[in-house]
């Protein structure tokens, strides 16, 4: 029986694990190795690590974590989770089942991209979703926003601060008068044609044969939690406008006592820094739940034990 099992050993899970390891708890980290930003060559906006390879940041964190003696690591995928506070069991794809008093879901999300030929293979290299992460490196070159719905207005209005921007509607929605005025005010151009495929670094071959060249492309992915562990455990989800994520209190505890969640799986828009921050809170709160709930349970049990004895 571990004190806690952390499912997901990337930035959020590693940060939570560090708190728990330093509190001398016996923990198991299980990680399937599918970090969300694994497609990108460099990560940006995380203090002291700006411009480093995302995998190197995670590996450094893992190396530091594994110096603590009470931490175990398993490269595997959790497929099922069940139980209740003080007695959870998770079942992995290859290594059997493990039990713990608390669970922490640091699962991240997977991104589904719109069905445009050539987009997926450029994801994280010349096709992005977060201007703060990858906008600066485009060096104020031309930016294309591939629209997926009216939500793409957000990127189309934001991105002109990184370079001259064109909103490529691609048949996904029709901006109304007010939206057109907002785009004009920001200097964003509108392209009404449909995309045949992405070529070169970030060139759009249009169905009418024109080629629109950009320094980089932006698109809104559809993020989703990959394995339905939160559903299996009965955790409430928050139905956000963009995608449902695991609902947590300020302590990062979910609606199920003893199950905590942090990082991208538990918020609408994440980043490495935020995942690390969430994980830091979750790790400490989880540890404190182990200490103080045990005392509460003990206090409740005490009179009953005395009554039974006397
Ligand atoms: C292309 C791209 C570029 C990005 N660039 C930046 C950037 O420059 N700067 C920045 O701050 N942010 C960037 N981000 C966002 C950043 O990647 C995420 O915010 C961050 O990875 C979230 O960390 P996390 O720990 O919550 O989840 P993740 O890093 O996604 O890690 C989740 C981990 O949980 C594991 N997991 C999931 N389910 C299971 C399971 N059932 N069993 C075991 N393990 C499981 C996964 O395999 C994975 O290893 C980028 C995102 C993308 C898509």
Coordinates of C-alpha atoms and ligand atoms in Angstrom, one line a residue:
X1 CA 0.0 0.0 0.0
X2 CA 1.6 3.3 -1.2
X3 CA 0.7 6.6 0.5
X4 CA 0.0 8.0 -2.9
X5 CA 0.0 6.9 -6.6
X6 CA 0.6 9.7 -9.0
X7 CA -0.7 8.9 -12.5
X8 CA 1.2 11.0 -15.0
X9 CA 4.9 11.7 -14.5
X10 CA 5.3 15.0 -16.4
X11 CA 5.5 18.5 -15.1
X12 CA 2.4 18.5 -12.9
X13 CA 2.9 15.0 -11.6
X14 CA 6.7 15.5 -11.0
X15 CA 6.1 18.7 -9.0
X16 CA 3.5 17.0 -6.8
X17 CA 5.7 14.0 -6.4
X18 CA 8.6 16.2 -5.2
X19 CA 6.5 17.7 -2.4
X20 CA 5.4 14.2 -1.3
X21 CA 8.9 12.7 -1.5
X22 CA 10.2 15.6 0.6
X23 CA 7.5 14.8 3.1
X24 CA 8.9 11.3 3.3
X25 CA 5.8 9.7 1.9
X26 CA 6.0 6.4 0.0
X27 CA 4.9 7.1 -3.5
X28 CA 4.6 5.5 -6.9
X29 CA 4.7 7.5 -10.1
X30 CA 3.2 5.8 -13.1
X31 CA 3.8 7.4 -16.5
X32 CA 2.9 6.5 -20.0
X33 CA 5.5 9.0 -21.5
X34 CA 3.2 11.0 -23.7
X35 CA 3.9 14.6 -22.6
X36 CA 1.7 17.1 -24.4
X37 CA 4.5 19.2 -25.7
X38 CA 6.7 16.3 -26.9
X39 CA 6.2 17.5 -30.5
X40 CA 8.0 20.8 -29.8
X41 CA 11.8 21.2 -30.0
X42 CA 11.9 23.9 -27.4
X43 CA 9.8 25.1 -24.5
X44 CA 9.3 28.7 -23.6
X45 CA 8.0 30.8 -20.7
X46 CA 9.1 28.7 -17.8
X47 CA 11.5 30.6 -15.5
X48 CA 15.1 29.5 -15.8
X49 CA 14.4 27.0 -18.5
X50 CA 13.3 29.3 -21.4
X51 CA 14.3 27.8 -24.8
X52 CA 15.3 24.3 -23.4
X53 CA 14.0 21.1 -24.9
X54 CA 10.8 20.1 -23.1
X55 CA 12.1 16.5 -22.6
X56 CA 15.2 17.7 -20.9
X57 CA 13.3 19.8 -18.4
X58 CA 11.1 16.8 -17.5
X59 CA 14.2 14.5 -17.3
X60 CA 16.1 16.9 -15.0
X61 CA 13.0 17.0 -12.7
X62 CA 12.7 13.2 -12.8
X63 CA 16.4 12.7 -12.0
X64 CA 16.1 15.1 -9.0
X65 CA 12.9 13.3 -7.8
X66 CA 14.5 9.9 -8.0
X67 CA 17.2 10.8 -5.5
X68 CA 14.6 10.5 -2.8
X69 CA 14.5 7.0 -1.4
X70 CA 10.8 6.6 -1.0
X71 CA 9.9 7.1 -4.6
X72 CA 9.2 4.4 -7.1
X73 CA 8.7 4.9 -10.9
X74 CA 6.9 2.8 -13.4
X75 CA 6.8 3.3 -17.1
X76 CA 3.3 2.0 -17.9
X77 CA -0.2 3.1 -18.5
X78 CA -3.0 3.0 -15.9
X79 CA -6.1 1.6 -17.5
X80 CA -8.4 1.4 -14.5
X81 CA -8.8 3.1 -11.2
X82 CA -11.3 2.3 -8.4
X83 CA -11.8 2.4 -4.7
X84 CA -12.3 5.0 -2.0
X85 CA -10.2 7.2 0.3
X86 CA -7.5 5.1 2.0
X87 CA -8.0 2.1 -0.3
X88 CA -7.6 2.9 -4.0
X89 CA -6.4 0.3 -6.6
X90 CA -5.1 1.1 -10.1
X91 CA -4.6 -1.5 -12.8
X92 CA -1.8 -0.9 -15.4
X93 CA -1.5 -2.2 -18.9
X94 CA 1.6 -4.4 -18.3
X95 CA 2.6 -4.4 -14.6
X96 CA -0.5 -5.5 -12.7
X97 CA -2.4 -3.6 -9.9
X98 CA -1.2 -1.3 -7.2
X99 CA -2.9 0.2 -4.1
X100 CA -2.6 3.5 -2.4
X101 CA -4.4 5.7 0.2
X102 CA -4.5 8.6 -2.1
X103 CA -4.5 9.1 -5.9
X104 CA -3.3 12.0 -7.9
X105 CA -4.3 12.4 -11.5
X106 CA -1.7 14.4 -13.5
X107 CA -2.8 13.0 -16.8
X108 CA -2.5 16.0 -19.1
X109 CA -4.5 16.0 -22.3
X110 CA -4.1 14.9 -25.9
X111 CA -4.8 17.4 -28.7
X112 CA -7.1 16.5 -31.7
X113 CA -6.3 18.8 -34.6
X114 CA -8.7 19.7 -37.4
X115 CA -8.6 17.4 -40.4
X116 CA -6.3 19.4 -42.6
X117 CA -3.7 17.4 -44.6
X118 CA -0.1 18.2 -43.4
X119 CA -1.1 19.8 -40.1
X120 CA -0.4 17.0 -37.7
X121 CA 3.2 16.4 -38.8
X122 CA 4.0 20.1 -38.3
X123 CA 2.4 20.3 -34.9
X124 CA 4.8 21.9 -32.4
X125 CA 7.3 22.7 -35.2
X126 CA 5.5 25.3 -37.3
X127 CA 1.9 24.8 -36.2
X128 CA 1.1 25.9 -32.7
X129 CA -1.8 26.8 -30.4
X130 CA -0.1 29.1 -27.8
X131 CA 1.3 32.4 -28.9
X132 CA 3.1 32.9 -25.5
X133 CA 4.9 29.6 -26.0
X134 CA 6.0 29.9 -29.7
X135 CA 4.9 33.3 -31.1
X136 CA 8.1 35.2 -30.3
X137 CA 10.3 32.8 -32.3
X138 CA 8.4 33.6 -35.5
X139 CA 10.3 36.8 -35.5
X140 CA 7.4 39.0 -36.5
X141 CA 6.8 37.1 -39.7
X142 CA 3.4 36.5 -41.3
X143 CA 1.1 34.4 -39.2
X144 CA -1.9 32.3 -40.4
X145 CA -4.7 31.3 -38.0
X146 CA -6.6 28.3 -39.3
X147 CA -10.1 28.8 -38.0
X148 CA -12.0 25.9 -36.5
X149 CA -15.0 27.8 -35.1
X150 CA -15.9 31.3 -33.7
X151 CA -13.5 30.4 -30.9
X152 CA -10.6 31.1 -33.3
X153 CA -11.5 34.8 -33.1
X154 CA -9.4 34.8 -29.8
X155 CA -6.2 33.8 -31.6
X156 CA -7.0 36.0 -34.6
X157 CA -7.3 39.1 -32.3
X158 CA -4.3 38.2 -30.1
X159 CA -1.7 37.2 -32.7
X160 CA -1.1 40.6 -34.4
X161 CA 1.2 41.4 -31.5
X162 CA 3.5 38.7 -32.8
X163 CA 3.2 39.4 -36.5
X164 CA 0.9 40.4 -39.4
X165 CA -2.0 38.0 -39.1
X166 CA -4.5 36.4 -41.5
X167 CA -7.6 34.5 -40.3
X168 CA -8.1 31.6 -42.8
X169 CA -11.8 30.8 -42.4
X170 CA -11.5 27.4 -44.2
X171 CA -15.3 27.1 -44.3
X172 CA -15.5 26.8 -40.5
X173 CA -17.5 29.9 -39.6
X174 CA -18.6 33.3 -40.9
X175 CA -17.6 36.3 -38.8
X176 CA -20.5 38.7 -38.3
X177 CA -20.3 42.5 -38.7
X178 CA -19.0 43.1 -35.2
X179 CA -16.4 40.4 -35.5
X180 CA -15.2 41.8 -38.8
X181 CA -14.9 45.2 -37.2
X182 CA -12.8 43.8 -34.3
X183 CA -10.5 42.0 -36.8
X184 CA -10.1 45.2 -38.8
X185 CA -9.3 47.2 -35.7
X186 CA -6.4 44.7 -34.9
X187 CA -5.3 44.7 -38.6
X188 CA -6.1 40.9 -39.0
X189 CA -6.9 40.1 -42.6
X190 CA -9.6 37.6 -43.6
X191 CA -9.0 34.8 -46.1
X192 CA -12.3 33.1 -47.2
X193 CA -10.9 30.2 -49.3
X194 CA -10.6 26.6 -48.3
X195 CA -7.3 24.8 -47.6
X196 CA -6.2 21.8 -49.6
X197 CA -3.1 21.0 -47.6
X198 CA -0.2 22.5 -45.6
X199 CA 3.2 22.3 -47.5
X200 CA 6.8 23.3 -46.8
X201 CA 7.3 24.9 -43.4
X202 CA 3.9 26.7 -43.1
X203 CA 2.6 27.3 -46.6
X204 CA -1.1 26.8 -47.3
X205 CA -2.0 25.4 -50.7
X206 CA -5.6 26.6 -51.2
X207 CA -8.2 24.6 -53.1
X208 CA -8.1 27.3 -55.8
X209 CA -4.4 26.7 -56.4
X210 CA -3.0 29.8 -54.6
X211 CA -0.2 29.3 -52.1
X212 CA -0.3 31.5 -48.9
X213 CA 3.1 31.5 -47.2
X214 CA 3.5 32.1 -43.5
X215 CA 6.2 32.0 -40.9
X216 CA 3.9 29.9 -38.7
X217 CA 0.4 28.7 -38.3
X218 CA -1.9 28.7 -35.3
X219 CA -4.9 26.5 -34.7
X220 CA -7.1 25.6 -31.7
X221 CA -6.8 21.9 -31.0
X222 CA -9.6 20.0 -29.3
X223 CA -8.0 18.7 -26.1
X224 CA -9.2 15.6 -24.4
X225 CA -8.3 13.5 -21.4
X226 CA -7.0 10.3 -22.9
X227 CA -8.1 7.5 -20.4
X228 CA -11.4 8.0 -18.6
X229 CA -9.9 7.5 -15.1
X230 CA -11.7 10.5 -13.7
X231 CA -15.1 9.0 -14.8
X232 CA -14.2 5.6 -13.4
X233 CA -13.5 7.2 -10.0
X234 CA -16.6 9.3 -10.2
X235 CA -14.8 12.7 -10.3
X236 CA -17.0 15.6 -11.4
X237 CA -15.9 17.3 -14.6
X238 CA -16.2 21.0 -15.3
X239 CA -17.9 21.7 -18.6
X240 CA -15.8 24.5 -19.9
X241 CA -16.6 26.2 -23.2
X242 CA -13.5 24.7 -24.8
X243 CA -13.3 21.2 -23.3
X244 CA -14.3 19.4 -20.1
X245 CA -11.6 19.0 -17.4
X246 CA -11.5 17.6 -13.9
X247 CA -13.1 19.9 -11.4
X248 CA -11.0 20.6 -8.3
X249 CA -11.1 22.7 -5.2
X250 CA -8.3 25.3 -4.4
X251 CA -6.4 22.4 -2.8
X252 CA -6.5 20.5 -6.2
X253 CA -8.8 17.8 -4.6
X254 CA -11.5 16.5 -6.9
X255 CA -15.1 15.9 -5.9
X256 CA -14.0 12.4 -4.7
X257 CA -12.3 12.5 -1.3
X258 CA -8.7 11.4 -1.5
X259 CA -8.4 11.9 -5.3
X260 CA -6.4 15.0 -6.4
X261 CA -5.8 16.3 -9.9
X262 CA -3.5 18.9 -11.3
X263 CA -2.0 20.3 -14.6
X264 CA -3.7 20.4 -17.9
X265 CA -6.2 17.6 -17.0
X266 CA -7.6 19.9 -14.3
X267 CA -7.7 23.4 -16.0
X268 CA -8.8 24.9 -19.3
X269 CA -5.6 26.5 -20.5
X270 CA -2.3 25.1 -19.2
X271 CA 1.4 25.7 -19.4
X272 CA 4.5 24.1 -17.9
X273 CA 4.7 26.8 -15.2
X274 CA 1.1 26.4 -14.2
X275 CA 1.3 22.6 -14.2
X276 CA 4.3 22.8 -11.9
X277 CA 2.4 25.3 -9.6
X278 CA -0.7 23.2 -9.5
X279 CA 1.4 20.1 -8.8
X280 CA 3.1 21.9 -5.9
X281 CA -0.2 22.8 -4.3
X282 CA -1.6 19.3 -4.9
X283 CA 1.4 17.5 -3.4
X284 CA 1.3 19.5 -0.2
X285 CA -2.5 19.3 0.1
X286 CA -2.5 15.5 -0.5
X287 CA 0.1 15.1 2.1
X288 CA -1.9 17.1 4.6
X289 CA -5.0 15.1 3.9
X290 CA -3.0 12.0 4.9
X291 CA -2.1 13.5 8.2
X292 CA -5.2 15.4 9.2
X293 CA -7.9 13.0 7.9
X294 CA -6.2 10.1 9.7
X295 CA -6.4 12.1 12.9
X296 CA -10.0 13.0 12.3
X297 CA -10.8 9.4 11.5
X298 CA -8.9 8.4 14.7
X299 CA -10.9 10.9 16.8
X300 CA -14.2 9.7 15.4
X301 CA -13.2 6.1 16.0
X302 CA -11.9 6.8 19.6
X303 CA -15.3 7.2 21.4
X304 CA -16.7 4.2 19.5
X305 CA -13.7 2.1 20.5
X306 CA -14.1 3.3 24.1
X307 CA -17.8 2.5 24.0
X308 CA -17.1 -0.9 22.6
X309 CA -14.4 -1.5 25.2
X310 CA -16.5 -0.3 28.1
Ligands
LIG1 C1 2.9 21.6 -29.3 C2 2.9 22.2 -27.9 C3 3.9 23.0 -27.4 C4 3.8 23.5 -26.1 N1 4.8 24.4 -25.8 C5 4.8 24.9 -24.5 C6 5.8 25.9 -24.1 O1 6.7 26.2 -24.9 N2 5.7 26.4 -22.8 C7 4.7 26.0 -22.0 O2 4.7 26.5 -20.8 N3 3.7 25.1 -22.3 C8 3.8 24.6 -23.6 N4 2.8 23.7 -23.9 C9 1.8 23.2 -23.0 C10 2.4 22.2 -22.0 O3 2.9 21.1 -22.8 C11 1.4 21.6 -21.0 O4 0.7 22.7 -20.4 C12 2.1 20.8 -20.0 O5 2.7 19.7 -20.7 C13 1.1 20.2 -19.0 O6 1.8 19.4 -18.1 P1 1.0 18.2 -17.4 O7 2.0 17.6 -16.5 O8 -0.3 18.6 -16.9 O9 0.7 17.2 -18.6 P2 1.6 16.5 -19.7 O10 2.9 17.2 -19.8 O11 0.8 16.3 -20.9 O12 1.9 15.1 -19.0 C14 0.9 14.1 -18.7 C15 1.6 12.8 -18.5 O13 0.6 11.9 -18.0 C16 0.8 10.7 -18.7 N5 -0.5 9.9 -18.6 C17 -1.7 10.2 -19.1 N6 -2.6 9.3 -18.9 C18 -1.9 8.3 -18.2 C19 -2.3 7.0 -17.7 N7 -3.5 6.6 -17.9 N8 -1.3 6.3 -17.2 C20 -0.1 6.7 -17.0 N9 0.3 7.9 -17.5 C21 -0.6 8.7 -18.1 C22 1.1 11.1 -20.1 O14 1.7 10.0 -20.8 C23 2.1 12.2 -19.8 O15 3.4 11.8 -19.7 C24 2.8 23.2 -25.2 C25 1.8 22.3 -25.7 C26 1.8 21.8 -27.0 C27 0.8 20.9 -27.4

